[in-house]
mmCIF file of C-alpha atoms in Angstrom:
data_model
loop_
_atom_site.group_PDB
_atom_site.id
_atom_site.type_symbol
_atom_site.label_atom_id
_atom_site.label_comp_id
_atom_site.label_asym_id
_atom_site.label_seq_id
_atom_site.Cartn_x
_atom_site.Cartn_y
_atom_site.Cartn_z
ATOM 1 C CA MET A 1 51.309 -17.450 -4.714
ATOM 2 C CA SER A 2 54.168 -16.976 -7.157
ATOM 3 C CA GLN A 3 53.520 -16.767 -10.888
ATOM 4 C CA ALA A 4 55.286 -20.127 -11.437
ATOM 5 C CA SER A 5 53.250 -21.959 -8.784
ATOM 6 C CA SER A 6 50.056 -20.366 -10.108
ATOM 7 C CA ARG A 7 50.851 -21.782 -13.578
ATOM 8 C CA ALA A 8 51.526 -25.196 -12.038
ATOM 9 C CA VAL A 9 48.181 -25.190 -10.259
ATOM 10 C CA ASN A 10 46.440 -24.087 -13.446
ATOM 11 C CA GLU A 11 47.972 -26.989 -15.372
ATOM 12 C CA THR A 12 46.809 -29.401 -12.671
ATOM 13 C CA PHE A 13 43.277 -27.957 -12.851
ATOM 14 C CA LYS A 14 43.247 -28.354 -16.634
ATOM 15 C CA ARG A 15 43.919 -32.095 -16.363
ATOM 16 C CA TYR A 16 40.691 -32.420 -14.346
ATOM 17 C CA ASP A 17 38.677 -29.990 -16.509
ATOM 18 C CA ILE A 18 38.571 -27.406 -13.706
ATOM 19 C CA ALA A 19 38.630 -23.704 -14.485
ATOM 20 C CA GLU A 20 42.026 -22.074 -14.271
ATOM 21 C CA LEU A 21 43.111 -20.367 -11.069
ATOM 22 C CA ASN A 22 43.570 -16.721 -11.946
ATOM 23 C CA PRO A 23 45.726 -14.373 -9.892
ATOM 24 C CA ALA A 24 43.686 -12.638 -7.177
ATOM 25 C CA GLU A 25 42.508 -9.146 -8.042
ATOM 26 C CA ASP A 26 43.530 -6.191 -5.928
ATOM 27 C CA MET A 27 40.089 -5.356 -4.505
ATOM 28 C CA SER A 28 41.180 -1.907 -3.396
ATOM 29 C CA LYS A 29 41.538 -0.890 -7.039
ATOM 30 C CA LEU A 30 38.003 -1.939 -7.955
ATOM 31 C CA PRO A 31 35.109 0.543 -7.808
ATOM 32 C CA SER A 32 32.392 0.221 -5.162
ATOM 33 C CA CYS A 33 28.712 -0.202 -6.036
ATOM 34 C CA ALA A 34 28.180 3.439 -5.100
ATOM 35 C CA ASP A 35 31.042 4.462 -7.427
ATOM 36 C CA ILE A 36 29.602 2.410 -10.302
ATOM 37 C CA TYR A 37 26.169 3.959 -9.809
ATOM 38 C CA ARG A 38 27.579 7.483 -9.578
ATOM 39 C CA SER A 39 29.614 6.971 -12.756
ATOM 40 C CA SER A 40 26.629 5.520 -14.611
ATOM 41 C CA CYS A 41 24.464 8.491 -13.621
ATOM 42 C CA GLY A 42 27.167 10.812 -14.913
ATOM 43 C CA SER A 43 27.243 9.004 -18.254
ATOM 44 C CA MET A 44 23.461 9.378 -18.541
ATOM 45 C CA GLY A 45 23.498 13.002 -17.474
ATOM 46 C CA ILE A 46 21.304 12.533 -14.398
ATOM 47 C CA LYS A 47 21.810 13.308 -10.729
ATOM 48 C CA PRO A 48 22.361 10.283 -8.449
ATOM 49 C CA ASN A 49 19.553 9.500 -6.000
ATOM 50 C CA SER A 50 20.994 10.421 -2.591
ATOM 51 C CA ALA A 51 18.816 7.921 -0.701
ATOM 52 C CA LEU A 52 19.952 5.157 -3.044
ATOM 53 C CA LEU A 53 23.594 6.132 -2.622
ATOM 54 C CA ASP A 54 23.138 5.696 1.131
ATOM 55 C CA VAL A 55 22.177 2.024 0.794
ATOM 56 C CA LEU A 56 24.654 0.969 -1.906
ATOM 57 C CA PRO A 57 27.903 -0.632 -0.619
ATOM 58 C CA LYS A 58 30.803 1.802 -0.568
ATOM 59 C CA SER A 59 33.644 -0.671 -0.023
ATOM 60 C CA PRO A 60 35.885 -1.138 -3.091
ATOM 61 C CA GLY A 61 35.233 -4.384 -4.939
ATOM 62 C CA THR A 62 32.318 -5.417 -2.694
ATOM 63 C CA TYR A 63 29.520 -6.814 -4.853
ATOM 64 C CA ASN A 64 27.463 -8.796 -2.347
ATOM 65 C CA LEU A 65 23.987 -7.256 -2.657
ATOM 66 C CA LEU A 66 21.238 -9.841 -2.146
ATOM 67 C CA GLN A 67 18.301 -7.471 -2.646
ATOM 68 C CA LEU A 68 17.692 -3.997 -3.994
ATOM 69 C CA ASN A 69 14.445 -2.316 -2.963
ATOM 70 C CA LEU A 70 13.582 0.904 -4.793
ATOM 71 C CA SER A 71 9.938 1.077 -3.713
ATOM 72 C CA ALA A 72 10.614 4.038 -1.426
ATOM 73 C CA ASN A 73 13.078 5.774 -3.768
ATOM 74 C CA TYR A 74 11.487 7.062 -6.960
ATOM 75 C CA CYS A 75 14.066 6.537 -9.710
ATOM 76 C CA GLY A 76 12.063 6.565 -12.928
ATOM 77 C CA ASP A 77 13.220 5.080 -16.227
ATOM 78 C CA LYS A 78 16.659 6.700 -16.360
ATOM 79 C CA GLY A 79 17.266 6.028 -12.687
ATOM 80 C CA LEU A 80 16.660 2.290 -13.119
ATOM 81 C CA LEU A 81 18.737 2.127 -16.301
ATOM 82 C CA SER A 82 21.621 3.817 -14.473
ATOM 83 C CA LEU A 83 21.551 0.927 -11.986
ATOM 84 C CA MET A 84 22.050 -1.747 -14.661
ATOM 85 C CA PRO A 85 25.857 -1.844 -14.217
ATOM 86 C CA VAL A 86 25.360 -2.328 -10.468
ATOM 87 C CA ILE A 87 22.844 -5.122 -11.046
ATOM 88 C CA ASN A 88 25.205 -6.822 -13.490
ATOM 89 C CA LYS A 89 28.101 -6.655 -11.009
ATOM 90 C CA ASN A 90 26.147 -8.193 -8.154
ATOM 91 C CA LYS A 91 25.925 -11.812 -9.311
ATOM 92 C CA ASN A 92 24.213 -12.907 -6.067
ATOM 93 C CA LEU A 93 21.370 -10.378 -6.306
ATOM 94 C CA GLN A 94 18.146 -12.306 -5.721
ATOM 95 C CA ARG A 95 15.430 -9.680 -5.234
ATOM 96 C CA LEU A 96 14.804 -6.524 -7.254
ATOM 97 C CA ILE A 97 11.845 -4.416 -6.081
ATOM 98 C CA VAL A 98 10.928 -1.444 -8.289
ATOM 99 C CA ARG A 99 7.332 -0.705 -7.349
ATOM 100 C CA ASP A 100 5.802 2.734 -7.980
ATOM 101 C CA ASN A 101 8.611 4.034 -10.160
ATOM 102 C CA GLY A 102 6.727 5.298 -13.220
ATOM 103 C CA LEU A 103 8.485 2.799 -15.484
ATOM 104 C CA HIS A 104 7.701 2.345 -19.180
ATOM 105 C CA ASN A 105 7.825 -0.617 -21.570
ATOM 106 C CA ALA A 106 11.191 0.221 -23.154
ATOM 107 C CA THR A 107 12.908 0.302 -19.772
ATOM 108 C CA ILE A 108 11.511 -3.091 -18.745
ATOM 109 C CA THR A 109 12.558 -4.563 -22.093
ATOM 110 C CA GLN A 110 16.135 -3.434 -21.432
ATOM 111 C CA LEU A 111 15.970 -4.686 -17.843
ATOM 112 C CA CYS A 112 14.845 -8.123 -19.037
ATOM 113 C CA ASP A 113 17.717 -8.237 -21.553
ATOM 114 C CA HIS A 114 20.135 -7.812 -18.637
ATOM 115 C CA LEU A 115 18.392 -10.271 -16.320
ATOM 116 C CA ILE A 116 18.100 -13.132 -18.840
ATOM 117 C CA THR A 117 21.656 -14.229 -18.007
ATOM 118 C CA HIS A 118 21.696 -13.166 -14.361
ATOM 119 C CA PRO A 119 22.631 -16.237 -12.282
ATOM 120 C CA ALA A 120 20.678 -15.491 -9.085
ATOM 121 C CA ILE A 121 17.699 -13.170 -9.652
ATOM 122 C CA CYS A 122 14.528 -14.916 -8.496
ATOM 123 C CA VAL A 123 12.149 -12.128 -7.364
ATOM 124 C CA LEU A 124 11.154 -9.143 -9.492
ATOM 125 C CA ASP A 125 8.378 -6.780 -8.397
ATOM 126 C CA LEU A 126 7.104 -4.216 -10.912
ATOM 127 C CA SER A 127 3.734 -3.554 -9.288
ATOM 128 C CA ASN A 128 2.075 -0.122 -9.465
ATOM 129 C CA ASN A 129 3.924 0.827 -12.658
ATOM 130 C CA THR A 130 0.728 1.633 -14.535
ATOM 131 C CA HIS A 131 2.415 2.408 -17.897
ATOM 132 C CA LEU A 132 3.549 -1.201 -18.361
ATOM 133 C CA SER A 133 1.547 -2.998 -21.038
ATOM 134 C CA ILE A 134 1.933 -5.650 -23.732
ATOM 135 C CA ASP A 135 5.572 -4.951 -24.698
ATOM 136 C CA ALA A 136 6.743 -5.192 -21.097
ATOM 137 C CA GLY A 137 4.571 -8.262 -20.576
ATOM 138 C CA MET A 138 6.072 -10.068 -23.587
ATOM 139 C CA ALA A 139 9.603 -9.200 -22.413
ATOM 140 C CA LEU A 140 8.814 -10.559 -18.934
ATOM 141 C CA LEU A 141 7.307 -13.725 -20.402
ATOM 142 C CA SER A 142 10.496 -14.270 -22.392
ATOM 143 C CA LEU A 143 12.602 -13.580 -19.275
ATOM 144 C CA ALA A 144 10.686 -16.140 -17.210
ATOM 145 C CA LYS A 145 11.109 -18.748 -19.965
ATOM 146 C CA LYS A 146 14.837 -18.130 -20.546
ATOM 147 C CA ASN A 147 15.908 -17.584 -16.921
ATOM 148 C CA THR A 148 14.176 -20.256 -14.867
ATOM 149 C CA HIS A 149 15.600 -18.800 -11.652
ATOM 150 C CA VAL A 150 12.872 -16.121 -11.883
ATOM 151 C CA ARG A 151 10.167 -17.496 -9.585
ATOM 152 C CA ARG A 152 8.192 -14.459 -8.422
ATOM 153 C CA LEU A 153 6.904 -11.580 -10.532
ATOM 154 C CA GLY A 154 4.831 -8.771 -9.015
ATOM 155 C CA LEU A 155 2.583 -7.206 -11.667
ATOM 156 C CA ASN A 156 -0.306 -5.799 -9.618
ATOM 157 C CA LYS A 157 -1.732 -2.519 -10.904
ATOM 158 C CA THR A 158 0.053 -2.606 -14.245
ATOM 159 C CA SER A 159 -1.658 -2.415 -17.646
ATOM 160 C CA ILE A 160 -0.466 -5.867 -18.653
ATOM 161 C CA SER A 161 -3.587 -7.783 -19.672
ATOM 162 C CA PRO A 162 -4.971 -10.561 -17.430
ATOM 163 C CA GLN A 163 -4.517 -13.031 -20.312
ATOM 164 C CA LEU A 164 -0.820 -12.233 -20.654
ATOM 165 C CA GLN A 165 -0.332 -12.233 -16.877
ATOM 166 C CA LYS A 166 -1.903 -15.699 -16.809
ATOM 167 C CA LYS A 167 0.688 -16.950 -19.328
ATOM 168 C CA ILE A 168 3.503 -15.422 -17.253
ATOM 169 C CA THR A 169 2.114 -17.012 -14.081
ATOM 170 C CA ALA A 170 2.055 -20.434 -15.767
ATOM 171 C CA VAL A 171 5.767 -20.161 -16.607
ATOM 172 C CA ILE A 172 6.595 -18.863 -13.110
ATOM 173 C CA THR A 173 4.759 -21.842 -11.613
ATOM 174 C CA GLU A 174 6.907 -24.220 -13.672
ATOM 175 C CA ASN A 175 10.033 -22.393 -12.526
ATOM 176 C CA GLN A 176 8.912 -22.801 -8.922
ATOM 177 C CA LYS A 177 8.440 -26.536 -9.464
ATOM 178 C CA LYS A 178 11.967 -26.731 -10.822
ATOM 179 C CA HIS A 179 13.815 -24.563 -8.302
ATOM 180 C CA GLY A 180 11.364 -24.179 -5.399
ATOM 181 C CA ILE A 181 9.600 -21.084 -4.064
ATOM 182 C CA PRO A 182 12.036 -18.366 -2.950
ATOM 183 C CA LYS A 183 12.297 -18.202 0.837
ATOM 184 C CA LEU A 184 11.783 -14.914 2.631
ATOM 185 C CA THR A 185 14.743 -13.564 4.538
ATOM 186 C CA SER A 186 14.555 -13.451 8.324
ATOM 187 C CA GLN A 187 13.747 -9.882 9.298
ATOM 188 C CA ASN A 188 11.261 -8.206 11.577
ATOM 189 C CA LEU A 189 7.796 -7.988 10.104
ATOM 190 C CA ILE A 190 4.798 -5.891 11.108
ATOM 191 C CA PRO A 191 1.954 -8.329 11.927
ATOM 192 C CA ARG A 192 -0.317 -8.837 8.937
ATOM 193 C CA THR A 193 -3.494 -7.450 10.495
ATOM 194 C CA ASP A 194 -1.654 -4.387 11.862
ATOM 195 C CA PHE A 195 -0.124 -3.721 8.452
ATOM 196 C CA PHE A 196 -3.440 -3.750 6.604
ATOM 197 C CA ARG A 197 -5.158 -1.659 9.270
ATOM 198 C CA CYS A 198 -2.429 0.939 8.843
ATOM 199 C CA LYS A 199 -2.760 0.745 5.062
ATOM 200 C CA ALA A 200 -6.524 1.261 5.258
ATOM 201 C CA ALA A 201 -6.055 4.249 7.603
ATOM 202 C CA TYR A 202 -3.368 5.703 5.342
ATOM 203 C CA ASP A 203 -5.539 5.366 2.233
ATOM 204 C CA LYS A 204 -8.379 7.115 4.058
ATOM 205 C CA LEU A 205 -6.117 10.053 4.930
ATOM 206 C CA ASP A 206 -4.730 10.245 1.375
ATOM 207 C CA MET A 207 -7.828 11.983 0.055
ATOM 208 C CA ASN A 208 -6.341 13.137 -3.261
ATOM 209 C CA LEU A 209 -4.883 9.660 -3.941
ATOM 210 C CA ASP A 210 -1.389 10.946 -4.756
ATOM 211 C CA GLY A 211 0.333 8.408 -2.496
ATOM 212 C CA ARG A 212 1.322 11.079 0.043
ATOM 213 C CA ILE A 213 -0.400 12.679 3.034
ATOM 214 C CA GLY A 214 -0.193 16.468 3.211
ATOM 215 C CA ILE A 215 -0.648 18.490 6.389
ATOM 216 C CA SER A 216 -4.097 19.677 5.280
ATOM 217 C CA GLU A 217 -5.238 16.077 4.668
ATOM 218 C CA PHE A 218 -3.914 14.969 8.042
ATOM 219 C CA SER A 219 -5.286 17.900 10.054
ATOM 220 C CA SER A 220 -8.738 17.577 8.450
ATOM 221 C CA ASN A 221 -9.288 14.523 10.643
ATOM 222 C CA PHE A 222 -8.980 16.694 13.767
ATOM 223 C CA SER A 223 -11.542 19.170 15.040
ATOM 224 C CA ASP A 224 -11.190 22.888 14.298
ATOM 225 C CA ASN A 225 -10.280 23.460 17.921
ATOM 226 C CA ILE A 226 -6.981 25.367 18.132
ATOM 227 C CA HIS A 227 -5.548 22.850 20.605
ATOM 228 C CA ASP A 228 -6.446 19.895 18.363
ATOM 229 C CA GLN A 229 -5.002 21.563 15.273
ATOM 230 C CA HIS A 230 -1.787 22.312 17.164
ATOM 231 C CA GLN A 231 -1.615 18.658 18.207
ATOM 232 C CA ALA A 232 -2.160 17.584 14.585
ATOM 233 C CA ARG A 233 0.760 19.720 13.426
ATOM 234 C CA GLN A 234 2.991 18.283 16.136
ATOM 235 C CA LEU A 235 2.104 14.704 15.192
ATOM 236 C CA TYR A 236 2.615 15.469 11.529
ATOM 237 C CA ALA A 237 6.076 16.905 12.211
ATOM 238 C CA VAL A 238 7.036 13.669 13.972
ATOM 239 C CA MET A 239 5.926 11.566 10.998
ATOM 240 C CA ASP A 240 7.496 13.793 8.322
ATOM 241 C CA LYS A 241 11.053 12.650 9.074
ATOM 242 C CA ASP A 242 12.600 14.053 5.895
ATOM 243 C CA HIS A 243 10.772 17.403 6.349
ATOM 244 C CA SER A 244 9.505 17.223 2.779
ATOM 245 C CA GLY A 245 6.036 18.498 3.666
ATOM 246 C CA ALA A 246 4.473 15.168 2.700
ATOM 247 C CA VAL A 247 4.294 11.856 4.587
ATOM 248 C CA ASP A 248 4.772 8.713 2.524
ATOM 249 C CA PHE A 249 3.670 5.240 3.595
ATOM 250 C CA VAL A 250 7.141 4.285 4.864
ATOM 251 C CA GLU A 251 7.221 7.312 7.181
ATOM 252 C CA TYR A 252 3.660 6.585 8.314
ATOM 253 C CA LEU A 253 4.537 3.004 9.258
ATOM 254 C CA HIS A 254 7.778 4.084 10.891
ATOM 255 C CA ALA A 255 5.838 6.451 13.150
ATOM 256 C CA GLY A 256 3.565 3.605 14.200
ATOM 257 C CA PHE A 257 6.398 1.083 14.650
ATOM 258 C CA PRO A 258 9.414 3.163 15.758
ATOM 259 C CA ASP A 259 11.375 0.109 16.950
ATOM 260 C CA LEU A 260 11.607 -1.269 13.422
ATOM 261 C CA SER A 261 14.371 -0.155 11.088
ATOM 262 C CA ARG A 262 13.744 1.371 7.682
ATOM 263 C CA ALA A 263 14.908 -1.925 6.152
ATOM 264 C CA ASP A 264 12.292 -3.788 8.198
ATOM 265 C CA ILE A 265 9.571 -1.389 7.052
ATOM 266 C CA LEU A 266 10.554 -1.764 3.399
ATOM 267 C CA PHE A 267 10.739 -5.531 3.759
ATOM 268 C CA THR A 268 7.253 -5.598 5.293
ATOM 269 C CA ILE A 269 5.825 -3.561 2.394
ATOM 270 C CA ASP A 270 7.614 -5.860 -0.028
ATOM 271 C CA VAL A 271 6.218 -9.040 1.538
ATOM 272 C CA TYR A 272 2.615 -7.942 1.937
ATOM 273 C CA SER A 273 2.510 -6.211 -1.434
ATOM 274 C CA VAL A 274 4.092 -8.944 -3.533
ATOM 275 C CA TYR A 275 3.005 -12.115 -1.791
ATOM 276 C CA SER A 276 -0.497 -11.193 -0.653
ATOM 277 C CA ASN A 277 -3.677 -10.679 -2.652
ATOM 278 C CA VAL A 278 -5.596 -9.332 0.353
ATOM 279 C CA ASP A 279 -7.529 -6.175 -0.437
ATOM 280 C CA PRO A 280 -6.537 -3.629 2.252
ATOM 281 C CA THR A 281 -10.056 -2.155 2.143
ATOM 282 C CA ALA A 282 -11.731 -5.515 2.714
ATOM 283 C CA SER A 283 -12.445 -7.034 6.107
ATOM 284 C CA LEU A 284 -9.258 -8.538 7.484
ATOM 285 C CA PRO A 285 -8.924 -12.307 7.837
ATOM 286 C CA PRO A 286 -7.607 -13.904 11.048
ATOM 287 C CA GLU A 287 -3.846 -14.326 11.293
ATOM 288 C CA ASP A 288 -4.136 -18.124 10.891
ATOM 289 C CA THR A 289 -7.248 -18.955 8.874
ATOM 290 C CA LEU A 290 -8.274 -22.612 8.746
ATOM 291 C CA SER A 291 -9.772 -24.105 5.615
ATOM 292 C CA ILE A 292 -13.391 -25.305 5.604
ATOM 293 C CA ASP A 293 -12.236 -28.931 5.581
ATOM 294 C CA GLU A 294 -9.870 -28.333 8.506
ATOM 295 C CA LYS A 295 -12.644 -26.673 10.521
ATOM 296 C CA ALA A 296 -15.030 -29.541 9.746
ATOM 297 C CA GLU A 297 -12.447 -32.104 10.843
ATOM 298 C CA ILE A 298 -11.770 -30.301 14.126
ATOM 299 C CA ALA A 299 -15.508 -29.876 14.767
ATOM 300 C CA SER A 300 -16.037 -33.611 14.193
ATOM 301 C CA ILE A 301 -13.276 -34.492 16.686
ATOM 302 C CA PHE A 302 -14.665 -31.932 19.119
ATOM 303 C CA ARG A 303 -18.130 -33.528 19.091
ATOM 304 C CA VAL A 304 -16.636 -36.984 19.768
ATOM 305 C CA TYR A 305 -14.724 -35.673 22.772
ATOM 306 C CA ASP A 306 -17.628 -33.548 24.067
ATOM 307 C CA THR A 307 -19.477 -36.477 25.664
ATOM 308 C CA ASP A 308 -21.992 -34.352 27.597
ATOM 309 C CA GLN A 309 -22.666 -32.245 24.454
ATOM 310 C CA ASP A 310 -22.507 -28.963 26.370
ATOM 311 C CA GLY A 311 -20.355 -27.280 23.715
ATOM 312 C CA PHE A 312 -17.275 -27.278 25.974
ATOM 313 C CA LEU A 313 -14.448 -29.739 26.664
ATOM 314 C CA SER A 314 -13.521 -30.345 30.259
ATOM 315 C CA PRO A 315 -9.996 -31.609 31.053
ATOM 316 C CA LYS A 316 -11.585 -35.002 31.870
ATOM 317 C CA GLU A 317 -13.298 -35.229 28.469
ATOM 318 C CA LEU A 318 -10.111 -34.144 26.750
ATOM 319 C CA ARG A 319 -8.087 -36.739 28.649
ATOM 320 C CA ASN A 320 -10.533 -39.524 27.869
ATOM 321 C CA GLY A 321 -10.793 -38.615 24.213
ATOM 322 C CA MET A 322 -7.071 -38.259 23.652
ATOM 323 C CA GLY A 323 -6.391 -41.436 25.599
ATOM 324 C CA LYS A 324 -8.628 -43.371 23.205
ATOM 325 C CA SER A 325 -7.209 -41.777 20.088
ATOM 326 C CA TRP A 326 -3.479 -41.555 20.736
ATOM 327 C CA LEU A 327 -0.852 -43.551 22.608
ATOM 328 C CA VAL A 328 0.277 -40.694 24.801
ATOM 329 C CA GLY A 329 1.996 -42.117 27.830
ATOM 330 C CA ASN A 330 2.481 -38.838 29.667
ATOM 331 C CA LEU A 331 -0.987 -37.428 28.973
ATOM 332 C CA ASP A 332 -1.821 -37.186 32.672
ATOM 333 C CA GLU A 333 1.402 -35.268 33.281
ATOM 334 C CA ILE A 334 0.534 -32.855 30.470
ATOM 335 C CA LEU A 335 -3.009 -32.183 31.624
ATOM 336 C CA LYS A 336 -2.465 -32.691 35.385
ATOM 337 C CA ALA A 337 -5.301 -34.086 37.468
ATOM 338 C CA GLU A 338 -8.643 -32.400 36.836
ATOM 339 C CA ASP A 339 -9.124 -31.585 40.497
ATOM 340 C CA THR A 340 -5.902 -29.514 40.526
ATOM 341 C CA LEU A 341 -7.463 -27.007 38.131
ATOM 342 C CA SER A 342 -9.312 -24.073 39.553
ATOM 343 C CA ILE A 343 -12.714 -23.018 38.189
ATOM 344 C CA ASP A 344 -10.990 -20.156 36.348
ATOM 345 C CA GLU A 345 -8.453 -22.524 34.800
ATOM 346 C CA LYS A 346 -11.217 -24.867 33.635
ATOM 347 C CA ALA A 347 -13.054 -21.926 32.116
ATOM 348 C CA GLU A 348 -9.880 -20.824 30.337
ATOM 349 C CA ILE A 349 -9.352 -24.260 28.794
ATOM 350 C CA ALA A 350 -12.986 -24.335 27.722
ATOM 351 C CA SER A 351 -12.823 -20.890 26.168
ATOM 352 C CA ILE A 352 -9.723 -21.824 24.176
ATOM 353 C CA LEU A 353 -11.186 -25.042 22.842
ATOM 354 C CA ARG A 354 -14.654 -23.560 22.274
ATOM 355 C CA VAL A 355 -13.436 -21.679 19.197
ATOM 356 C CA TYR A 356 -13.323 -24.944 17.273
ATOM 357 C CA ASP A 357 -17.036 -25.646 17.729
ATOM 358 C CA THR A 358 -18.230 -24.454 14.322
ATOM 359 C CA ASP A 359 -21.885 -25.532 14.715
#
């Protein structure tokens, strides 16, 4: 578009109170997210995190990050502060996960100052940063009040008092009523029960509670037999993908679920850590747990259908009961005739329905 036509369009926009049309920027001359991060680290006198550089966009002028997960990349206070220019550039960033990063109050106060005007941020997870206390809590409370887009805050295992967390939760709840609960992105997830079984096993192996499994911790679960110890070392080498001499939880899960990408593993940790209050050491609930009222309602319906009171529903009882309750024209087609079912098929139907008999 020529300069003259651009001015003409701008004048037209002004008449309708629409923002002016500015000449398009030459994207090739703009720095990438990786460049911005590298430059910021240089200004702060710290070395860039190589793992973080790998995930930051490297295309010039591309600022389309939707989430930034630092839970597997320890950055610390300076590392997070060096990312502020990247966060500011990415106006569509919705999720910022900085679990287990040894962060302190002053850093969170600065982070909140930046996020107060961010147009898209809705999920912030600061769990397992044990140094965070009242100053960080007050800054987060102010953030949630001033930026109503913030609708999830992970504060597990911080030193922010329960009373202050309760106040923050109240504001977050109001934000959710206003804007809705943030939806999870569609990625592969490790099944819930499998995840918490792995977490319980990992915690058991991590005997010194440093968040890593060393070779001595891992091999102690094998017998002293030379063959078993050799096997332990081989297994450990497979898990220790970065050859650091310590296996973190991401590597442990990746060994158990090799078909999932690193992004899937991180997303799984994010989901189950931020959105679940299940204690990994407690007995695991079923995948789909019914409420007491729901179980009582199903049991009541079951007893009505179970006319011979034998604790099982035959296809005939199910057909009769459903026929009385619902106007289902093709019920016979769905169930087929009872005499077409074999004894094994009848037993299978009974075993499936039997789980709802709560008496």
